Coordinates of C-alpha atoms in Angstrom, one line a residue:
Chain A
M1 CA 15.8 22.7 9.7
P2 CA 14.5 23.5 6.3
L3 CA 15.4 21.7 3.7
C4 CA 14.5 22.8 0.3
P5 CA 14.4 19.6 -2.0
G6 CA 17.0 19.6 -4.2
T7 CA 19.1 21.9 -2.9
P8 CA 22.7 20.8 -2.7
T9 CA 24.2 19.3 0.5
P10 CA 27.4 18.8 2.1
A11 CA 29.3 15.6 -0.1
H12 CA 30.2 14.1 3.5
S13 CA 29.7 10.4 3.7
T14 CA 28.1 9.5 6.9
V15 CA 28.1 6.0 6.5
T16 CA 29.8 4.1 9.0
E17 CA 30.9 0.0 9.2
T18 CA 28.3 -0.6 11.9
H19 CA 25.4 -3.1 10.2
V20 CA 21.7 -1.9 10.8
I21 CA 20.1 -3.9 8.6
T22 CA 21.3 -7.5 8.2
T23 CA 19.5 -10.9 6.5
T24 CA 20.9 -14.4 7.0
D25 CA 20.0 -16.9 4.6
L26 CA 16.7 -15.4 3.9
T27 CA 13.7 -17.7 2.4
K28 CA 10.5 -17.2 1.5
V29 CA 8.6 -19.9 -0.3
Y30 CA 5.0 -19.0 -1.2
R31 CA 2.5 -21.9 -1.0
S32 CA -0.3 -22.2 -2.7
R33 CA -2.8 -24.5 -4.4
G34 CA 0.1 -27.5 -4.0
R35 CA 2.7 -24.9 -6.0
E36 CA 5.5 -24.2 -4.6
V37 CA 7.6 -20.5 -5.4
T38 CA 10.6 -19.7 -3.7
A39 CA 11.2 -15.8 -4.1
L40 CA 13.9 -15.7 -1.0
D41 CA 16.7 -18.3 -2.1
G42 CA 18.6 -17.7 1.2
V43 CA 19.5 -13.8 0.9
D44 CA 22.7 -12.3 2.9
L45 CA 21.7 -8.5 2.5
H46 CA 23.9 -6.5 5.0
V47 CA 23.3 -2.7 4.7
R48 CA 25.6 -0.4 6.8
E49 CA 24.5 2.5 9.3
G50 CA 24.1 6.0 7.1
E51 CA 24.4 4.7 4.0
V52 CA 21.7 4.5 0.4
Y53 CA 21.5 0.7 -0.4
G54 CA 20.1 0.1 -3.9
V55 CA 18.5 -3.3 -4.8
I56 CA 18.0 -3.9 -8.2
G57 CA 16.4 -6.4 -9.6
Q58 CA 13.9 -7.5 -12.7
S59 CA 10.5 -8.1 -12.0
G60 CA 10.2 -11.9 -9.6
A61 CA 13.0 -11.3 -8.3
G62 CA 11.9 -11.2 -4.8
K63 CA 13.2 -7.8 -4.8
S64 CA 9.7 -6.8 -3.2
S65 CA 9.9 -9.9 -0.9
L66 CA 13.4 -9.0 -0.2
I67 CA 11.9 -5.6 2.0
R68 CA 8.1 -6.5 3.4
C69 CA 10.8 -9.5 4.6
V70 CA 12.5 -6.3 6.6
N71 CA 9.8 -5.7 8.7
L72 CA 7.9 -8.7 8.4
L73 CA 5.2 -7.1 6.6
E74 CA 5.9 -10.9 5.2
R75 CA 7.6 -13.9 7.1
P76 CA 10.2 -15.3 6.3
T77 CA 10.1 -18.9 6.1
S78 CA 14.0 -19.3 7.2
G79 CA 16.8 -17.0 8.2
T80 CA 17.1 -14.2 10.4
V81 CA 16.3 -10.2 9.6
T82 CA 18.1 -7.9 12.3
V83 CA 17.2 -4.3 12.0
A84 CA 18.9 -2.0 14.1
G85 CA 20.4 -4.4 16.7
Q86 CA 17.1 -6.0 16.9
D87 CA 16.5 -10.0 16.0
L88 CA 13.1 -9.5 14.4
T89 CA 12.6 -13.2 13.4
A90 CA 12.8 -13.4 16.9
L91 CA 9.8 -11.1 18.1
A92 CA 7.8 -12.2 15.4
G93 CA 6.7 -15.1 17.3
R94 CA 5.0 -17.9 16.1
G95 CA 0.9 -16.5 15.3
P96 CA 0.9 -15.1 11.9
R97 CA -0.2 -11.7 13.4
A98 CA 2.6 -9.0 15.6
G99 CA 2.9 -9.1 18.5
R100 CA 3.4 -6.1 20.7
E101 CA 7.3 -6.3 20.0
L102 CA 7.6 -6.7 16.8
R103 CA 4.8 -3.6 16.2
Q104 CA 6.9 -1.5 18.5
A105 CA 10.0 -1.9 16.1
R106 CA 8.0 -1.5 13.1
S107 CA 7.4 1.9 14.1
R108 CA 10.8 2.6 14.6
I109 CA 10.8 1.1 10.9
G110 CA 9.4 4.3 7.8
M111 CA 8.5 2.6 5.0
V112 CA 7.3 4.6 1.9
F113 CA 5.3 2.6 -1.1
Q114 CA 5.2 2.6 -5.2
H115 CA 1.1 3.5 -4.7
F116 CA 1.7 5.8 -1.7
N117 CA -0.4 4.5 0.1
L118 CA -2.2 7.3 1.6
L119 CA -5.6 7.7 3.6
S120 CA -7.7 9.0 0.7
S121 CA -10.4 10.3 4.0
R122 CA -7.9 11.6 5.7
T123 CA -6.1 15.4 5.0
V124 CA -2.4 15.3 4.7
Q125 CA -1.6 16.3 8.0
D126 CA -3.3 13.8 9.2
N127 CA -2.0 11.2 6.5
V128 CA 1.0 12.7 8.4
E129 CA -0.6 12.3 12.0
L130 CA -1.6 8.8 12.0
P131 CA 1.6 7.0 13.3
L132 CA 2.3 9.4 15.9
E133 CA -1.7 8.4 16.6
I134 CA -0.4 5.0 17.0
L135 CA 2.3 5.3 19.7
G136 CA 0.0 7.5 21.1
K137 CA 1.4 10.1 21.2
S138 CA -0.8 13.8 22.3
G139 CA -2.6 15.8 19.3
T140 CA -0.2 18.9 20.2
E141 CA 2.7 16.9 19.9
R142 CA 1.4 15.0 16.7
S143 CA 0.6 18.5 15.1
R144 CA 3.6 20.1 15.8
K145 CA 5.5 17.3 14.5
A146 CA 3.4 16.8 11.6
R147 CA 3.9 20.4 10.2
E148 CA 8.0 19.9 11.4
L149 CA 7.5 16.7 8.4
L150 CA 5.9 18.8 6.3
D151 CA 7.6 21.6 6.1
L152 CA 11.4 19.0 6.2
V153 CA 9.7 17.7 2.5
G154 CA 8.7 21.0 1.6
L155 CA 4.6 21.0 1.7
A156 CA 4.2 23.2 4.4
D157 CA 1.0 24.5 2.8
K158 CA -0.5 21.6 1.7
A159 CA -1.2 20.2 5.2
G160 CA -4.8 21.0 4.3
A161 CA -5.3 19.2 0.9
Y162 CA -7.0 15.6 0.3
P163 CA -4.5 13.4 -0.8
A164 CA -6.6 13.1 -4.8
Q165 CA -5.9 17.0 -4.5
L166 CA -2.0 16.2 -4.6
S167 CA 0.5 15.7 -8.1
G168 CA 2.4 12.1 -7.6
G169 CA 5.4 13.8 -6.6
Q170 CA 3.5 15.7 -3.7
K171 CA 1.8 12.4 -2.6
Q172 CA 5.1 10.5 -1.9
R173 CA 6.7 13.3 -0.4
V174 CA 3.4 12.7 2.2
G175 CA 4.8 9.3 2.4
I176 CA 8.3 10.1 3.2
A177 CA 6.8 12.8 6.1
R178 CA 4.2 10.4 7.5
A179 CA 7.8 7.1 7.2
L180 CA 9.4 9.6 9.7
A181 CA 6.9 10.1 11.6
G182 CA 8.7 7.5 14.7
D183 CA 12.1 9.1 13.7
P184 CA 13.1 6.0 12.2
K185 CA 16.6 5.0 12.0
V186 CA 15.9 3.6 8.9
L187 CA 13.3 3.9 5.9
L188 CA 12.4 1.4 3.7
S189 CA 11.7 2.2 0.0
D190 CA 9.1 0.0 -2.0
E191 CA 9.8 1.4 -5.9
A192 CA 9.0 4.9 -4.3
T193 CA 9.5 6.1 -7.9
S194 CA 8.4 3.8 -9.7
A195 CA 5.4 5.4 -10.8
L196 CA 7.4 9.0 -11.1
D197 CA 8.0 11.1 -14.2
P198 CA 11.4 11.1 -14.2
E199 CA 11.7 14.6 -13.4
T200 CA 9.3 14.0 -10.1
T201 CA 11.4 11.0 -9.5
R202 CA 14.7 13.1 -9.6
S203 CA 13.5 14.9 -7.3
I204 CA 12.1 12.4 -4.9
L205 CA 15.9 11.1 -4.8
A206 CA 17.2 14.2 -4.0
L207 CA 14.9 14.2 -1.0
L208 CA 16.1 11.1 0.5
R209 CA 20.0 11.7 -0.3
D210 CA 19.2 14.6 1.8
L211 CA 17.6 13.2 4.0
N212 CA 20.3 10.2 4.3
R213 CA 23.0 12.8 4.9
Q214 CA 21.1 15.3 7.1
L215 CA 19.2 13.0 9.2
G216 CA 21.9 9.8 9.5
L217 CA 19.4 7.8 8.0
T218 CA 19.6 4.2 6.7
V219 CA 17.5 3.8 3.5
L220 CA 16.9 0.9 1.9
L221 CA 15.4 1.0 -1.9
I222 CA 14.2 -1.7 -3.8
T223 CA 13.9 -0.5 -7.8
H224 CA 13.8 -1.9 -10.9
E225 CA 15.6 1.2 -12.4
M226 CA 19.9 1.2 -13.0
D227 CA 18.9 5.2 -12.6
V228 CA 18.4 5.3 -9.3
V229 CA 20.7 3.3 -8.5
K230 CA 23.1 5.7 -9.9
S231 CA 21.8 8.6 -8.7
V232 CA 21.4 7.9 -5.3
C233 CA 22.8 4.0 -3.5
D234 CA 26.6 4.5 -2.7
S235 CA 25.7 0.3 -2.1
A236 CA 23.7 -1.7 -4.5
A237 CA 22.7 -5.4 -5.3
L238 CA 21.7 -7.5 -7.9
M239 CA 19.2 -10.2 -7.1
E240 CA 18.4 -12.8 -9.9
N241 CA 15.5 -15.3 -9.0
G242 CA 15.8 -15.1 -5.7
R243 CA 19.6 -14.8 -4.9
I244 CA 21.6 -11.7 -4.2
V245 CA 24.1 -12.3 -8.1
E246 CA 26.3 -9.6 -7.1
S247 CA 26.6 -6.6 -4.1
G248 CA 28.4 -4.7 -2.5
T249 CA 29.5 -0.7 -2.9
V250 CA 29.9 1.6 -5.8
S251 CA 33.0 1.6 -6.4
E252 CA 33.7 -2.5 -5.7
L253 CA 31.6 -2.9 -8.0
L254 CA 33.2 -1.3 -11.0
A255 CA 36.4 -2.4 -9.7
T256 CA 34.3 -5.9 -9.9
P257 CA 35.1 -7.2 -13.6
G258 CA 32.4 -9.0 -15.5
S259 CA 30.1 -7.0 -13.2
E260 CA 26.7 -6.8 -14.6
L261 CA 26.0 -4.3 -12.1
A262 CA 28.9 -2.3 -13.1
A263 CA 28.3 -2.8 -16.8
A264 CA 24.7 -1.6 -16.5
L265 CA 25.1 1.4 -15.1
F266 CA 27.3 1.9 -18.0
P267 CA 26.2 0.9 -20.3
L268 CA 28.5 0.8 -23.8
D269 CA 28.1 0.1 -27.1
G270 CA 30.3 -1.2 -30.4
E271 CA 31.6 -4.0 -31.2
A272 CA 33.3 -7.0 -30.0
S273 CA 36.6 -7.9 -30.9
G274 CA 37.5 -9.5 -34.1
D275 CA 40.9 -11.0 -36.1
D276 CA 42.3 -7.9 -36.4
R277 CA 41.7 -5.8 -34.4
T278 CA 41.0 -5.8 -30.3
V279 CA 38.0 -3.7 -28.1
L280 CA 38.7 -2.9 -24.2
D281 CA 36.7 -1.8 -21.9
V282 CA 38.3 0.4 -19.4
T283 CA 37.0 1.8 -16.4
F284 CA 38.3 5.0 -14.9
Q285 CA 38.2 5.9 -10.6
G286 CA 39.4 8.5 -8.3
E287 CA 43.1 9.7 -9.3
S288 CA 43.3 7.8 -12.2
A289 CA 40.2 9.3 -14.3
T290 CA 42.5 12.1 -13.9
Q291 CA 45.2 11.2 -15.4
P292 CA 45.9 11.4 -19.6
V293 CA 46.6 7.8 -19.9
I294 CA 45.3 7.0 -23.4
S295 CA 47.8 10.0 -25.1
Q296 CA 50.6 7.6 -22.9
L297 CA 49.5 4.9 -24.0
A298 CA 49.2 5.9 -27.8
R299 CA 53.0 7.6 -27.3
T300 CA 54.7 4.6 -25.8
Y301 CA 53.4 1.7 -27.7
N302 CA 53.0 4.0 -31.4
I303 CA 49.5 2.7 -32.0
D304 CA 46.0 4.3 -32.9
I305 CA 43.8 4.2 -30.5
S306 CA 40.0 4.1 -31.7
I307 CA 37.7 5.3 -28.9
L308 CA 34.5 3.6 -29.4
G309 CA 32.0 4.7 -26.5
A310 CA 33.0 6.9 -23.3
A311 CA 30.8 8.1 -20.3
I312 CA 31.6 9.9 -17.0
D313 CA 30.0 10.2 -14.8
T314 CA 28.9 10.3 -10.9
V315 CA 28.0 7.4 -9.1
G316 CA 26.9 7.4 -5.8
G317 CA 28.3 10.5 -4.9
L318 CA 32.1 9.1 -7.3
Q319 CA 33.9 10.3 -10.3
V320 CA 33.8 7.3 -12.7
G321 CA 34.6 7.2 -16.3
R322 CA 34.4 4.0 -18.6
M323 CA 35.3 4.1 -22.2
R324 CA 35.4 1.5 -25.1
I325 CA 38.5 2.3 -27.3
E326 CA 40.1 -0.6 -30.2
L327 CA 43.5 -1.1 -30.8
P328 CA 44.8 -2.6 -33.8
G329 CA 45.5 -6.3 -33.8
R330 CA 44.9 -9.3 -31.8
Y331 CA 44.0 -9.9 -28.6
E332 CA 47.5 -12.1 -28.1
D333 CA 49.3 -9.0 -29.5
N334 CA 47.6 -6.1 -27.5
V335 CA 48.9 -8.1 -24.3
V336 CA 51.6 -5.3 -23.7
P337 CA 49.5 -2.1 -23.9
I338 CA 46.8 -4.0 -21.6
G339 CA 49.3 -4.4 -19.0
F340 CA 50.5 -0.5 -19.3
L341 CA 46.3 0.2 -18.6
R342 CA 46.3 -2.1 -15.8
E343 CA 49.8 -0.8 -14.1
K344 CA 47.8 2.4 -14.5
G345 CA 45.3 1.4 -12.2
L346 CA 42.7 1.0 -14.4
Q347 CA 40.0 -1.6 -14.9
V348 CA 40.4 -3.3 -18.5
E349 CA 38.0 -5.5 -19.5
V350 CA 37.9 -7.3 -22.7
P351 CA 34.3 -7.8 -23.3
G352 CA 33.0 -11.5 -24.6
R353 CA 36.9 -13.0 -23.2
E354 CA 36.3 -13.2 -19.6
S355 CA 37.7 -16.7 -19.8
A356 CA 40.6 -15.3 -20.8
L357 CA 40.8 -12.7 -18.0
V358 CA 41.0 -15.0 -15.5
K359 CA 43.0 -17.4 -16.7
E360 CA 45.2 -14.4 -17.2
G361 CA 44.0 -13.5 -13.3
A362 CA 44.9 -17.3 -12.5
K363 CA 48.7 -16.8 -13.7
Chain B
M1 CA -63.8 8.3 3.2
T2 CA -62.4 12.2 3.5
W3 CA -59.3 13.7 4.1
S4 CA -59.8 14.6 8.1
E5 CA -60.5 11.1 8.9
M6 CA -57.2 9.6 6.8
Q7 CA -55.2 11.7 8.0
P8 CA -54.7 10.9 11.4
L9 CA -54.1 7.2 10.4
L10 CA -51.8 8.1 7.8
A11 CA -50.0 10.5 11.0
Q12 CA -49.6 7.3 12.7
A13 CA -48.9 5.2 10.3
C14 CA -45.6 6.8 9.5
W15 CA -44.9 7.0 13.2
D16 CA -45.3 3.0 13.4
T17 CA -42.6 3.1 10.3
L18 CA -40.6 5.2 10.8
Y19 CA -40.5 3.8 14.7
M20 CA -40.0 -0.1 13.2
V21 CA -37.4 0.9 10.7
G22 CA -35.3 3.1 12.4
W23 CA -34.7 0.8 15.5
S24 CA -34.3 -2.0 13.7
T25 CA -31.8 -0.1 11.3
L26 CA -29.8 1.4 14.4
I27 CA -29.5 -2.9 15.1
A28 CA -29.2 -3.8 12.2
V29 CA -25.4 -1.3 11.6
V30 CA -24.9 -2.0 15.2
G31 CA -24.7 -5.7 14.6
G32 CA -24.2 -6.1 10.7
L33 CA -20.7 -3.6 10.7
P34 CA -18.7 -5.8 13.0
L35 CA -19.9 -9.2 11.5
G36 CA -19.5 -8.1 7.5
I37 CA -15.8 -6.3 8.8
L38 CA -15.5 -9.9 10.6
L39 CA -16.2 -12.0 7.0
V40 CA -13.2 -9.6 5.2
L41 CA -10.6 -10.3 8.6
T42 CA -11.0 -13.9 8.7
D43 CA -11.1 -14.5 5.1
R44 CA -8.0 -16.4 3.0
G45 CA -5.1 -14.1 3.7
G46 CA -7.1 -12.0 5.9
L47 CA -5.3 -9.9 9.2
L48 CA -7.5 -12.5 11.4
Q49 CA -7.5 -15.5 8.9
N50 CA -9.9 -18.5 10.0
L51 CA -11.6 -20.3 7.5
A52 CA -13.4 -22.3 9.8
A53 CA -15.4 -19.1 11.7
N54 CA -15.4 -17.5 8.0
K55 CA -17.9 -20.4 6.8
V56 CA -19.2 -20.7 10.1
I57 CA -20.4 -16.8 9.7
G58 CA -20.9 -16.9 6.3
Q59 CA -23.4 -20.0 5.9
I60 CA -25.4 -18.0 8.7
V61 CA -25.5 -15.2 6.5
N62 CA -26.7 -16.9 4.0
I63 CA -29.2 -18.8 5.7
A64 CA -30.4 -15.9 7.9
R65 CA -30.7 -14.2 4.2
S66 CA -32.4 -16.5 2.3
L67 CA -35.7 -16.9 4.5
P68 CA -38.2 -14.8 3.0
F69 CA -39.0 -12.3 5.6
I70 CA -42.6 -13.4 6.4
I71 CA -41.4 -16.9 7.5
L72 CA -38.4 -15.1 9.8
M73 CA -41.0 -13.4 11.7
V74 CA -42.8 -16.0 12.9
A75 CA -39.9 -18.6 13.4
L76 CA -38.6 -15.6 15.4
M77 CA -41.7 -15.8 17.3
T78 CA -40.1 -17.7 20.5
F79 CA -37.2 -15.2 20.5
T80 CA -39.3 -12.5 20.0
R81 CA -41.6 -13.0 23.3
W82 CA -38.0 -13.5 25.2
I83 CA -36.8 -11.0 24.3
T84 CA -39.8 -8.1 24.2
G85 CA -42.3 -10.9 26.1
T86 CA -44.8 -10.1 23.1
T87 CA -45.7 -11.2 20.0
I88 CA -47.4 -8.2 18.9
G89 CA -47.0 -4.5 18.0
R90 CA -44.6 -2.4 16.9
A91 CA -41.8 -3.5 19.3
A92 CA -42.5 -7.3 18.7
A93 CA -41.7 -6.1 15.3
I94 CA -38.6 -5.1 15.4
V95 CA -36.4 -8.5 16.7
P96 CA -37.2 -10.0 13.6
L97 CA -36.9 -6.5 11.5
A98 CA -33.2 -6.5 12.5
I99 CA -32.3 -9.8 12.8
G100 CA -33.4 -9.9 9.1
A101 CA -31.6 -6.8 8.4
I102 CA -28.2 -7.7 10.3
P103 CA -27.2 -10.2 8.2
F104 CA -28.3 -8.5 4.4
F105 CA -26.5 -5.3 6.1
A106 CA -23.4 -7.1 7.2
R107 CA -22.9 -8.6 3.1
L108 CA -23.7 -5.4 1.8
V109 CA -20.5 -3.7 4.8
E110 CA -18.4 -7.1 3.7
T111 CA -18.5 -6.0 -0.2
A112 CA -17.6 -1.8 1.0
V113 CA -14.7 -3.0 3.1
R114 CA -12.8 -5.9 0.3
E115 CA -12.9 -2.8 -2.0
V116 CA -10.0 -1.3 0.2
D117 CA -6.4 -1.1 -1.0
H118 CA -4.6 -3.6 0.7
G119 CA -2.3 -1.7 0.7
L120 CA -3.5 0.7 3.0
V121 CA -4.0 -2.1 5.9
E122 CA -0.1 -3.2 4.6
A123 CA 1.2 1.0 5.1
V124 CA -0.8 0.5 8.9
Q125 CA 0.8 -2.3 9.9
A126 CA 4.2 -1.2 8.6
M127 CA 3.8 1.7 11.0
G128 CA 3.0 -0.9 13.8
G129 CA -1.0 -0.8 14.5
N130 CA -2.6 -4.2 15.0
T131 CA -5.8 -5.8 13.6
W132 CA -8.2 -2.9 16.1
T133 CA -5.8 0.1 14.3
V134 CA -6.1 -0.9 11.1
V135 CA -10.1 -1.3 11.6
R136 CA -10.1 2.4 13.2
K137 CA -7.9 4.0 11.3
V138 CA -7.9 2.6 7.9
L139 CA -11.1 -0.2 7.0
V140 CA -14.1 1.6 8.2
P141 CA -12.9 5.4 7.3
E142 CA -12.3 4.3 4.2
S143 CA -15.2 1.9 3.2
L144 CA -17.7 5.0 4.7
P145 CA -18.9 5.9 2.1
S146 CA -19.6 2.6 0.3
L147 CA -20.6 2.2 4.0
I148 CA -22.9 5.0 3.9
S149 CA -24.5 3.8 0.8
S150 CA -24.7 0.2 2.4
T151 CA -26.7 1.7 5.1
T152 CA -29.4 3.6 2.6
T153 CA -29.9 0.2 1.1
T154 CA -30.8 -1.4 4.3
I155 CA -33.1 1.3 5.2
V156 CA -35.1 1.0 2.0
A157 CA -35.2 -3.0 2.2
L158 CA -36.5 -2.3 5.7
I159 CA -39.3 -0.3 4.4
G160 CA -40.1 -3.5 1.9
Y161 CA -40.5 -5.6 5.1
S162 CA -42.0 -3.4 7.4
A163 CA -45.1 -3.6 4.7
M164 CA -45.2 -7.4 6.5
A165 CA -45.2 -6.0 10.3
G166 CA -49.0 -5.0 9.5
T167 CA -49.7 -9.1 10.1
V168 CA -48.3 -8.8 13.9
G169 CA -50.1 -5.9 14.4
A170 CA -47.2 -4.0 14.3
G171 CA -49.2 -0.1 11.9
G172 CA -47.3 1.5 9.8
L173 CA -48.0 2.7 6.3
G174 CA -47.8 -1.4 4.2
D175 CA -50.4 -2.3 6.4
I176 CA -52.3 0.6 6.0
A177 CA -52.1 -0.1 2.1
I178 CA -53.1 -3.4 3.0
R179 CA -56.3 -3.0 5.3
Y180 CA -57.6 0.4 4.4
G181 CA -56.6 0.3 0.5
Y182 CA -57.1 -3.5 -0.4
Q183 CA -59.8 -5.4 2.0
R184 CA -62.5 -2.1 2.2
F185 CA -61.8 -0.5 -1.2
E186 CA -59.9 2.6 -0.2
T187 CA -58.6 3.2 -3.3
Q188 CA -58.1 6.6 -2.1
L189 CA -56.2 6.2 1.3
M190 CA -54.3 3.1 -0.9
W191 CA -52.4 5.5 -3.6
I192 CA -51.7 8.3 -1.1
T193 CA -50.1 5.3 1.0
V194 CA -48.5 4.5 -1.6
A195 CA -47.2 7.9 -2.9
I196 CA -46.4 9.0 0.8
L197 CA -43.9 5.6 0.4
A198 CA -42.6 7.0 -3.1
V199 CA -41.7 10.4 -1.4
V200 CA -39.9 8.8 2.2
I201 CA -37.8 6.0 -0.1
S202 CA -36.9 8.6 -2.4
A203 CA -36.1 10.9 -0.2
I204 CA -33.9 8.5 2.0
Q205 CA -31.9 7.1 -1.0
F206 CA -31.5 11.5 -2.4
A207 CA -30.1 12.0 1.0
G208 CA -27.9 8.7 1.5
D209 CA -26.3 9.3 -1.9
Y210 CA -25.5 13.4 -1.2
A211 CA -24.0 12.3 2.6
A212 CA -21.9 9.3 0.2
R213 CA -21.2 11.6 -2.7
S214 CA -19.7 14.2 -0.6
L215 CA -18.0 12.2 1.9
H216 CA -16.1 10.9 -1.3
R217 CA -15.7 14.4 -2.8
R218 CA -13.3 15.5 -0.4
G219 CA -10.5 13.3 -2.0
A220 CA -11.3 13.6 -5.6
H221 CA -10.6 16.8 -7.7
S222 CA -14.1 17.5 -9.6
G223 CA -14.6 13.4 -10.6
P224 CA -18.0 12.9 -11.6
A225 CA -20.9 12.6 -9.2
P226 CA -22.5 9.4 -9.5
K227 CA -25.4 9.1 -10.5
L228 CA -28.6 9.4 -8.2
R229 CA -30.7 6.2 -7.9
L230 CA -34.2 7.1 -6.9
L231 CA -36.0 4.2 -5.5
K232 CA -33.2 2.1 -5.5
A233 CA -34.9 -1.5 -5.3
A234 CA -35.3 -3.0 -2.1
S235 CA -33.5 -6.3 -2.3

């Protein structure tokens, strides 16, 4: 079925509770000239079937090593990788070369790359046919499948063009079509939009989202752009120094006090609390987003509330709002209004007072 | 010497040169291409990493390249006799020409193949391709324009070497220039030979550049064409 990129798709999610990609205690150590660099330090990743999972981190955080360990382009030093129920690390054998079984498993995992990695000597059509050639499909079957896929990514008219004649976004669409040629259940995206401009990035992400919804494709993507996570991901993980420091579904993350990812998804400006005022970060999700809680608070306690900053957005298909407000008086004077907000199902954080929150949580 | 006397000499010499260079180029490509690819694959980080093998192949290539052709020709006489049954004549000259050109071409292939973006290799590995697939579908097709340029360079170098093949009675244009032009003071014949060589080499270089460029261009928008390099130095 042809699918126009960018068209709104039914918002029903296809996520199930089955884990389709699992890494257990994954470690990767690079050794060169006596120096050791730990790129992955005990990474446990669980990607559920049918979700778009984003791994975000700065360059050097180990996210590239992680995604390349998933299809064993990079051999993990220790730990296991399971994709669609198959333990790939067990298939890998000992030698550096990939055996037949590992190669077969790889052919069922699609991968798209930051720099597209299309063969410049082949036409668009022939590039998409390449994985099918490797799978040993017949000529007619290859060209039928390739046309179907090019249609799917909206490039049917470019079949005879060479990659150098295409724009970046078109090249990435070819890359995606090629990655889908082997009918994979899983798509790995290695910074697929990092070389693209913002508008093209949006259209490629919309395409990935559509494919995820329509084909039930599980997508694991790595990125350094928070916007990517915000616009397509159901779940996300934050990587720092080879470790996953936070992970979960987007709503779980937003509900986690002090979550760096949540704060990054919804950056709020404004000064921290002082002697005569208390600054609060309030997060709304789902039901609570529709209630007039702020005016209720003002009326109930007869206090003046100033709004320092606010944002409402859809993250992973979820309506979310975040607001930074200021109440008069010190924190200790505002314990009751804060309790009121929490009672209403809102998540309240006091910037710069993490320790106080923890103490309160312990009570 | 009149033109009617020179003509059959020159025709025969052209044919001899063509014959020797043609066969030895063919053998050099057939032998040098896998050797050059092997040099890349066995190197550190290569798909068939094997540093010991890489060192050995690299050393053999270096030694073979460092020998002056005329010495190689003499040194290989036993081998040549074993292969062709003789050490003189055109067929006997092809053996050292080819053996001299294999490592030369292999190094050029190595450089060309190394230029191929590693991302493409990774992409094919991610599709489930093995090393042979990588060689066939990526390394060779993607470096084809450079490989054609390398072949052109090798042909031009072989025409240069083949001038020395006259010393084993193999004939050819270089042989004519030395025997008639230099030793018998037939200056006119010598200049004609030089002119023929210049034209032949220019034509080969032009054809090679054209082929490489048109292969290269099918990718590019309308990028600037590489400059023609006429009479590229033969070594």
